[in-house]
């Protein structure tokens, strides 16, 4: 019974590590995307305020 349980525990740990890494990667990518979007939105607002037309 014990030899079967050990790989399951190891597998569970691996899965948790992979999930955490995936979550962090997604979070970072989303954060960067959000930052870029906010910056571009601010740029558009500034441009409009100064009367520039955006093609």
PDB file of C-alpha atoms in Angstrom:
ATOM      1  CA  UNK A   1       0.000   0.000   0.000  1.00  0.00           C
ATOM      2  CA  UNK A   2       2.745   2.453   0.978  1.00  0.00           C
ATOM      3  CA  UNK A   3       4.776   2.108  -2.283  1.00  0.00           C
ATOM      4  CA  UNK A   4       1.669   3.135  -4.246  1.00  0.00           C
ATOM      5  CA  UNK A   5       0.967   6.153  -2.033  1.00  0.00           C
ATOM      6  CA  UNK A   6       4.426   7.716  -2.335  1.00  0.00           C
ATOM      7  CA  UNK A   7       4.271   8.392  -6.119  1.00  0.00           C
ATOM      8  CA  UNK A   8       0.803   9.893  -5.700  1.00  0.00           C
ATOM      9  CA  UNK A   9       2.105  12.337  -3.076  1.00  0.00           C
ATOM     10  CA  UNK A  10       5.059  13.238  -5.315  1.00  0.00           C
ATOM     11  CA  UNK A  11       2.737  13.667  -8.281  1.00  0.00           C
ATOM     12  CA  UNK A  12       0.462  15.898  -6.216  1.00  0.00           C
ATOM     13  CA  UNK A  13       3.429  18.063  -5.209  1.00  0.00           C
ATOM     14  CA  UNK A  14       4.539  18.339  -8.833  1.00  0.00           C
ATOM     15  CA  UNK A  15       1.040  19.310  -9.879  1.00  0.00           C
ATOM     16  CA  UNK A  16       0.864  21.990  -7.192  1.00  0.00           C
ATOM     17  CA  UNK A  17       4.225  23.399  -8.277  1.00  0.00           C
ATOM     18  CA  UNK A  18       3.144  23.424 -11.931  1.00  0.00           C
ATOM     19  CA  UNK A  19      -0.153  25.101 -11.035  1.00  0.00           C
ATOM     20  CA  UNK A  20       1.624  27.774  -9.002  1.00  0.00           C
ATOM     21  CA  UNK A  21       4.086  28.458 -11.826  1.00  0.00           C
ATOM     22  CA  UNK A  22       1.249  28.627 -14.349  1.00  0.00           C
ATOM     23  CA  UNK A  23      -0.777  30.943 -12.109  1.00  0.00           C
ATOM     24  CA  UNK A  24       2.216  33.244 -11.630  1.00  0.00           C
ATOM     25  CA  UNK A  25       2.963  33.331 -15.363  1.00  0.00           C
ATOM     26  CA  UNK A  26      -0.655  34.147 -16.202  1.00  0.00           C
ATOM     27  CA  UNK A  27      -0.776  36.782 -13.460  1.00  0.00           C
ATOM     28  CA  UNK A  28       2.423  38.444 -14.719  1.00  0.00           C
ATOM     29  CA  UNK A  29       1.325  38.339 -18.362  1.00  0.00           C
ATOM     30  CA  UNK A  30      -2.075  39.754 -17.422  1.00  0.00           C
ATOM     31  CA  UNK A  31      -0.439  42.456 -15.313  1.00  0.00           C
ATOM     32  CA  UNK A  32       1.847  43.468 -18.172  1.00  0.00           C
ATOM     33  CA  UNK A  33      -1.027  43.491 -20.644  1.00  0.00           C
ATOM     34  CA  UNK A  34      -3.098  45.621 -18.310  1.00  0.00           C
ATOM     35  CA  UNK A  35      -0.207  48.049 -17.859  1.00  0.00           C
ATOM     36  CA  UNK A  36       0.309  48.392 -21.609  1.00  0.00           C
ATOM     37  CA  UNK A  37      -3.429  48.874 -22.137  1.00  0.00           C
ATOM     38  CA  UNK A  38      -3.610  51.550 -19.433  1.00  0.00           C
ATOM     39  CA  UNK A  39      -0.589  53.371 -20.871  1.00  0.00           C
ATOM     40  CA  UNK A  40      -2.009  53.334 -24.402  1.00  0.00           C
ATOM     41  CA  UNK A  41      -5.367  54.525 -23.094  1.00  0.00           C
ATOM     42  CA  UNK A  42      -3.671  57.393 -21.248  1.00  0.00           C
ATOM     43  CA  UNK A  43      -1.728  58.266 -24.387  1.00  0.00           C
ATOM     44  CA  UNK A  44      -4.950  58.409 -26.401  1.00  0.00           C
ATOM     45  CA  UNK A  45      -6.584  60.628 -23.781  1.00  0.00           C
ATOM     46  CA  UNK A  46      -3.571  62.976 -23.716  1.00  0.00           C
ATOM     47  CA  UNK A  47      -3.474  63.101 -27.515  1.00  0.00           C
ATOM     48  CA  UNK A  48      -7.185  63.920 -27.708  1.00  0.00           C
ATOM     49  CA  UNK A  49      -6.825  66.627 -25.075  1.00  0.00           C
ATOM     50  CA  UNK A  50      -4.081  68.281 -27.125  1.00  0.00           C
ATOM     51  CA  UNK A  51      -6.240  68.129 -30.236  1.00  0.00           C
ATOM     52  CA  UNK A  52      -4.204  65.561 -32.145  1.00  0.00           C
ATOM     53  CA  UNK A  53      -6.076  63.149 -34.376  1.00  0.00           C
ATOM     54  CA  UNK A  54      -5.277  59.470 -34.158  1.00  0.00           C
ATOM     55  CA  UNK A  55      -5.384  57.452 -37.362  1.00  0.00           C
TER      56      UNK A  55
END
